[in-house]
Short mmCIF file of C-alpha atoms in Angstrom, two decimals:
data_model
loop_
_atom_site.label_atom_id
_atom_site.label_comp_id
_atom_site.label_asym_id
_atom_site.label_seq_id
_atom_site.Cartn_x
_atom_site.Cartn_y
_atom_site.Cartn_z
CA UNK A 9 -60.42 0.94 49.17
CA UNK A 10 -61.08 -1.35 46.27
CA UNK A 11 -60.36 -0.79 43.20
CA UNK A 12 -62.74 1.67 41.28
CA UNK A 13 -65.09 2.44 44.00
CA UNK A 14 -65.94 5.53 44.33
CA UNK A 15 -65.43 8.72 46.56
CA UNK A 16 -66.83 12.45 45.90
CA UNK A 17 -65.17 15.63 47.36
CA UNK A 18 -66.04 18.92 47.09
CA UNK A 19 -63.39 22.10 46.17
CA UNK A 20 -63.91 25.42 46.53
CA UNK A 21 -62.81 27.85 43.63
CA UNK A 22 -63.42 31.09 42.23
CA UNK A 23 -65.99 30.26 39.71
CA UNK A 24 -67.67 28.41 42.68
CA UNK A 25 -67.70 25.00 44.22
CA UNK A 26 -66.16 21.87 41.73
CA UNK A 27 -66.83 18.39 42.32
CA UNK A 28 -64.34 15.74 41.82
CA UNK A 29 -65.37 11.70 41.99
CA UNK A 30 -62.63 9.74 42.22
CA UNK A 31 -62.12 5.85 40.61
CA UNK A 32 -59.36 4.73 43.14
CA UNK A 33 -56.90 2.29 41.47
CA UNK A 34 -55.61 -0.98 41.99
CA UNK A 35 -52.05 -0.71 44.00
CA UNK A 36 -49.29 0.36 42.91
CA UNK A 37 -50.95 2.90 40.84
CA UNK A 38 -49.33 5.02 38.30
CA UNK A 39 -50.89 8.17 37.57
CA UNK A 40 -54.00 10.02 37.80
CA UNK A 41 -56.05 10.95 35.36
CA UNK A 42 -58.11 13.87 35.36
CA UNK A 43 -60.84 14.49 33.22
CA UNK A 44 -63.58 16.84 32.63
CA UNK A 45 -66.83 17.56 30.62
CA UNK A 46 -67.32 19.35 28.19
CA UNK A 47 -69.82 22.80 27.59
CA UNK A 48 -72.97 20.41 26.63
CA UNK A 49 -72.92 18.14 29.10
CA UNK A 50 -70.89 16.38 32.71
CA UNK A 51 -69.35 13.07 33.37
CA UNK A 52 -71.94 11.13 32.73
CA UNK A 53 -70.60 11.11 28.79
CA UNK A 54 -70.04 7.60 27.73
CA UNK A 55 -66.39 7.79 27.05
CA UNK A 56 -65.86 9.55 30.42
CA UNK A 57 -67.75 6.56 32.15
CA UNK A 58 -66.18 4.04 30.02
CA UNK A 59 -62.36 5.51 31.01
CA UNK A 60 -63.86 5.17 34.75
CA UNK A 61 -64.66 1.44 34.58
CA UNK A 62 -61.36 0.52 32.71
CA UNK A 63 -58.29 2.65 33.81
CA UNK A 64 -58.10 2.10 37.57
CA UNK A 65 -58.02 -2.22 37.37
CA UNK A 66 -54.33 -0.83 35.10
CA UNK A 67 -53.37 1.07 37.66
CA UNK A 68 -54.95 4.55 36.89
CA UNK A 69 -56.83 6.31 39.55
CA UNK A 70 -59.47 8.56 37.66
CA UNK A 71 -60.60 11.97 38.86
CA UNK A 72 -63.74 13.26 37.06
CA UNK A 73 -63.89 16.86 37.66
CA UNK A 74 -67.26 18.68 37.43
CA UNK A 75 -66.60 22.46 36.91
CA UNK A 76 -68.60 24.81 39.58
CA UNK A 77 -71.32 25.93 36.69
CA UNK A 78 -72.03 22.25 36.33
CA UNK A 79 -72.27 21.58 39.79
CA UNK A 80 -74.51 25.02 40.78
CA UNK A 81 -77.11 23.83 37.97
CA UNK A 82 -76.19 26.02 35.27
CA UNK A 83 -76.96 25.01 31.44
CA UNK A 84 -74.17 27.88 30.40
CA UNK A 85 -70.20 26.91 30.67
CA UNK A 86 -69.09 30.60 31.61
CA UNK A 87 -66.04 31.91 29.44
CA UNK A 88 -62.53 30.02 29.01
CA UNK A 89 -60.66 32.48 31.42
CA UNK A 90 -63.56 31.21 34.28
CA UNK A 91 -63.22 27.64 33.38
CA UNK A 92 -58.98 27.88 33.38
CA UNK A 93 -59.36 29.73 36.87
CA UNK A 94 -61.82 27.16 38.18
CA UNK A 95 -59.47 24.15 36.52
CA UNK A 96 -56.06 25.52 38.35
CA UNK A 97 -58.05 25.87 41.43
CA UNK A 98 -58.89 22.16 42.44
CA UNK A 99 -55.45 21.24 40.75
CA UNK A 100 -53.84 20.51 44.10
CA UNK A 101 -56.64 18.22 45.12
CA UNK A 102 -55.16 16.33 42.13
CA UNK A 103 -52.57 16.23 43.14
CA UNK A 104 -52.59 15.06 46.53
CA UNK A 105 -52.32 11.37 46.07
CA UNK A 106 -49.07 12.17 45.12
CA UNK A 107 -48.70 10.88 41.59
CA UNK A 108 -48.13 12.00 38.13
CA UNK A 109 -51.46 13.85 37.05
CA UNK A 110 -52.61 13.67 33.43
CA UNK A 111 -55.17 16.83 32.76
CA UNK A 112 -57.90 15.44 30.95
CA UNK A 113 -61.72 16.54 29.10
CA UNK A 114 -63.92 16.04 26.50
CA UNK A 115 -63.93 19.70 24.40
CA UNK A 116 -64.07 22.69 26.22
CA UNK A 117 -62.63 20.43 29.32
CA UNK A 118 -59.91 19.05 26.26
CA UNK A 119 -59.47 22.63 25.75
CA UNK A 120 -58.73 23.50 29.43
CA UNK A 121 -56.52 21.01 29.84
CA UNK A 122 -53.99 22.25 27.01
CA UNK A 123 -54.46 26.21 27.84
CA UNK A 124 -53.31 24.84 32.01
CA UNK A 125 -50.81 22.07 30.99
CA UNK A 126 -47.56 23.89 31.59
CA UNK A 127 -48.24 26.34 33.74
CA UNK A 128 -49.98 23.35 36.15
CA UNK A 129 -46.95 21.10 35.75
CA UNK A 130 -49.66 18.16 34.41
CA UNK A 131 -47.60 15.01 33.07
CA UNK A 132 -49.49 14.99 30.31
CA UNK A 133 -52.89 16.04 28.72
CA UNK A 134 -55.82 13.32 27.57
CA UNK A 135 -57.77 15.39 24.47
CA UNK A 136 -60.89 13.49 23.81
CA UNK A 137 -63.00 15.08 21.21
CA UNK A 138 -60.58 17.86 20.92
CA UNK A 139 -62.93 20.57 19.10
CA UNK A 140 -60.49 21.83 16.62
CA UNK A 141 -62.98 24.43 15.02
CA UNK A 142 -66.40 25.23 15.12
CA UNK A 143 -68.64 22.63 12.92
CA UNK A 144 -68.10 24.35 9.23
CA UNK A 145 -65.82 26.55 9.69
CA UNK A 146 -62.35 24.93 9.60
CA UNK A 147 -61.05 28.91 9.26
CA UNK A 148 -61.39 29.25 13.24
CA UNK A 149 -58.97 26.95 14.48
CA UNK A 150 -58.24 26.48 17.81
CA UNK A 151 -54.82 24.56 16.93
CA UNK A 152 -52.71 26.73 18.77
CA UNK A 153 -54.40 25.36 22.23
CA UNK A 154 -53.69 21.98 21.61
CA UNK A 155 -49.97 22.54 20.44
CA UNK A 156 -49.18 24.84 22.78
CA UNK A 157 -50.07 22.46 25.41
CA UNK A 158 -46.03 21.57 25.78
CA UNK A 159 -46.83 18.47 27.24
CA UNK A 160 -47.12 14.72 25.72
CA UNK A 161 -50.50 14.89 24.13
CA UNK A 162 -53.13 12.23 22.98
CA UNK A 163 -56.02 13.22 20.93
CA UNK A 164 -58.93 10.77 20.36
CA UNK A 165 -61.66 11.82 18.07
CA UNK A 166 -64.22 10.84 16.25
CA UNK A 167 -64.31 9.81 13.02
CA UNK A 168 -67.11 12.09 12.25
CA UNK A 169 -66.60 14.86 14.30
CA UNK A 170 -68.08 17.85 12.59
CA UNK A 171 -65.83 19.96 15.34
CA UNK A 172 -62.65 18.14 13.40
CA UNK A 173 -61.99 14.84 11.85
CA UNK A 174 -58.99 12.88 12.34
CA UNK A 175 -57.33 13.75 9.09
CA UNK A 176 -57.68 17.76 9.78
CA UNK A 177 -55.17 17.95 12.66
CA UNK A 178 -51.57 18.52 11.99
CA UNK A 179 -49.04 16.32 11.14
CA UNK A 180 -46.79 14.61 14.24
CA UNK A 181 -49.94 15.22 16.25
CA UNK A 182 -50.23 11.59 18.54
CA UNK A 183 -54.08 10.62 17.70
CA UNK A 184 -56.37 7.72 18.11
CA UNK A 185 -59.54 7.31 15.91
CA UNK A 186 -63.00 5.85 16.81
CA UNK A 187 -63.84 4.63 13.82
CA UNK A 188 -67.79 6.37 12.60
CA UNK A 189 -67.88 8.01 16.10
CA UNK A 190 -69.64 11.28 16.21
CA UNK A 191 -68.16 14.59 18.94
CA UNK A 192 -69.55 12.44 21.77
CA UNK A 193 -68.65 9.17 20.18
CA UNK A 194 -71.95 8.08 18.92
CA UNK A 195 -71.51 5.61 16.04
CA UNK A 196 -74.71 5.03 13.78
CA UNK A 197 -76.10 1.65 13.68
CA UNK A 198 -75.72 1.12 10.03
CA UNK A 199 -71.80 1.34 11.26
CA UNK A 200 -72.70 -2.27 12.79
CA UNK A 201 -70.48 -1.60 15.75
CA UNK A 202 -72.20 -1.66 19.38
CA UNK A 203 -71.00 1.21 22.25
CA UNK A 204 -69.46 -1.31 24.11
CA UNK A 205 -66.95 -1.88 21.17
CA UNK A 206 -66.70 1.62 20.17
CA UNK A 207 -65.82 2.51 24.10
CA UNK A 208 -63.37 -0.15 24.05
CA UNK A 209 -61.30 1.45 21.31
CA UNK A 210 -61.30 4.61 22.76
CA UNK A 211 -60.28 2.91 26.33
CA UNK A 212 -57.34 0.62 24.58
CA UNK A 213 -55.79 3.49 22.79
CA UNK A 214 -55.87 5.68 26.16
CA UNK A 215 -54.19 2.57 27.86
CA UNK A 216 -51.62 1.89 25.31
CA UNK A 217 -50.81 5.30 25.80
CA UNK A 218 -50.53 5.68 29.16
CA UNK A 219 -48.48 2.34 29.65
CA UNK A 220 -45.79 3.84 26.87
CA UNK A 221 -45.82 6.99 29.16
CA UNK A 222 -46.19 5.97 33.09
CA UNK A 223 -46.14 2.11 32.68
#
């Protein structure tokens, strides 16, 4: 198959039926990297397309997982211990290729990915948009997910994310900015910077990073 065209396969859970579309890599890949969507929206995001178009020409298959409430229609992400369950379920379709498998997601799927990390054996976990707390209340932090993931960990956040900027997560943690980016990456036009360019920062760090890991 050539590289990033796609295939779709369905996996049964116990939430319900995921969907994973796979990005096949150019040979020899590396690693897989899973990733999935977050409570507001699926893989269309823009920085889970833009890691589709730009990881598998380096070697990196991508998975992008659709969790079953996604997939059955449902405008409700059920609650964490349904999206875990639903997560470790379609893990060893993952893992089939037989390659190193980086658990991946934007927010809630960022947040799945460090609750499963260890217990899944993942070779590392992707944390885009990682929402640290809720939007104005930096008193409910969620830290302890994302430390306790026990795995090498790369955040990448906005520099505007109400859910956490940059300079609010603790010390030694290994994080890439977008500069002006907003939870879902949005940049405002008066930061003079296209989505093309934005993407590509977020795309470069996550390369860099796997390469230092996998490369």
């Amino acid at each position: 198959m050539s590289t990033g065209a796609k295939e779709t396969e369905t996996v049964g859970t116990p939430a319900g039926e995921a969907r994973i579309t796979w990005h096949r890599a150019a040979t020899p890949a590396r690693a897989v990297v899973a990733v999935s969507h977050g409570a507001g929206g699926g893989i269309e995001a823009r920085d889970l397309r833009a890691l589709a178009a730009a990881l598998p020409a380096r070697g990196y298959p991508v998975a992008l997982v659709e969790q079953p409430w996604r997939v059955a229609g449902k405008k409700m992400a059920p609650a964490p211990k349904t999206l875990d369950a639903a997560w470790t379920a379609l893990w060893p379709a993952l893992e089939k290729p037989g390659l190193p498998v980086v658990a991946g997601g934007r927010s809630a799927g960022a947040r799945v990915a460090c609750r499963t990390a260890r217990e899944l054996g993942a070779g590392a976990v992707l944390a885009l948009s990682f929402p640290l707390h809720p939007p104005g209340r930096p008193e409910k932090s969620r830290v302890e997910e994302l430390t306790g993931a026990g795995v090498p960990t790369l955040v990448v956040q906005g520099g505007r994310d109400p859910f956490g900027r940059p300079d609010e997560f603790p010390p030694g943690t290994e994080l890439a900015e977008v500069p002006h980016g907003d939870h879902g990456f949005a940049v405002p036009k008066k930061a003079g910077v296209d989505e093309a360019a934005t993407m590509a920062v977020l795309t470069d760090a996550v390369l860099a990073w796997l390469d230092g890991l996998f490369g």
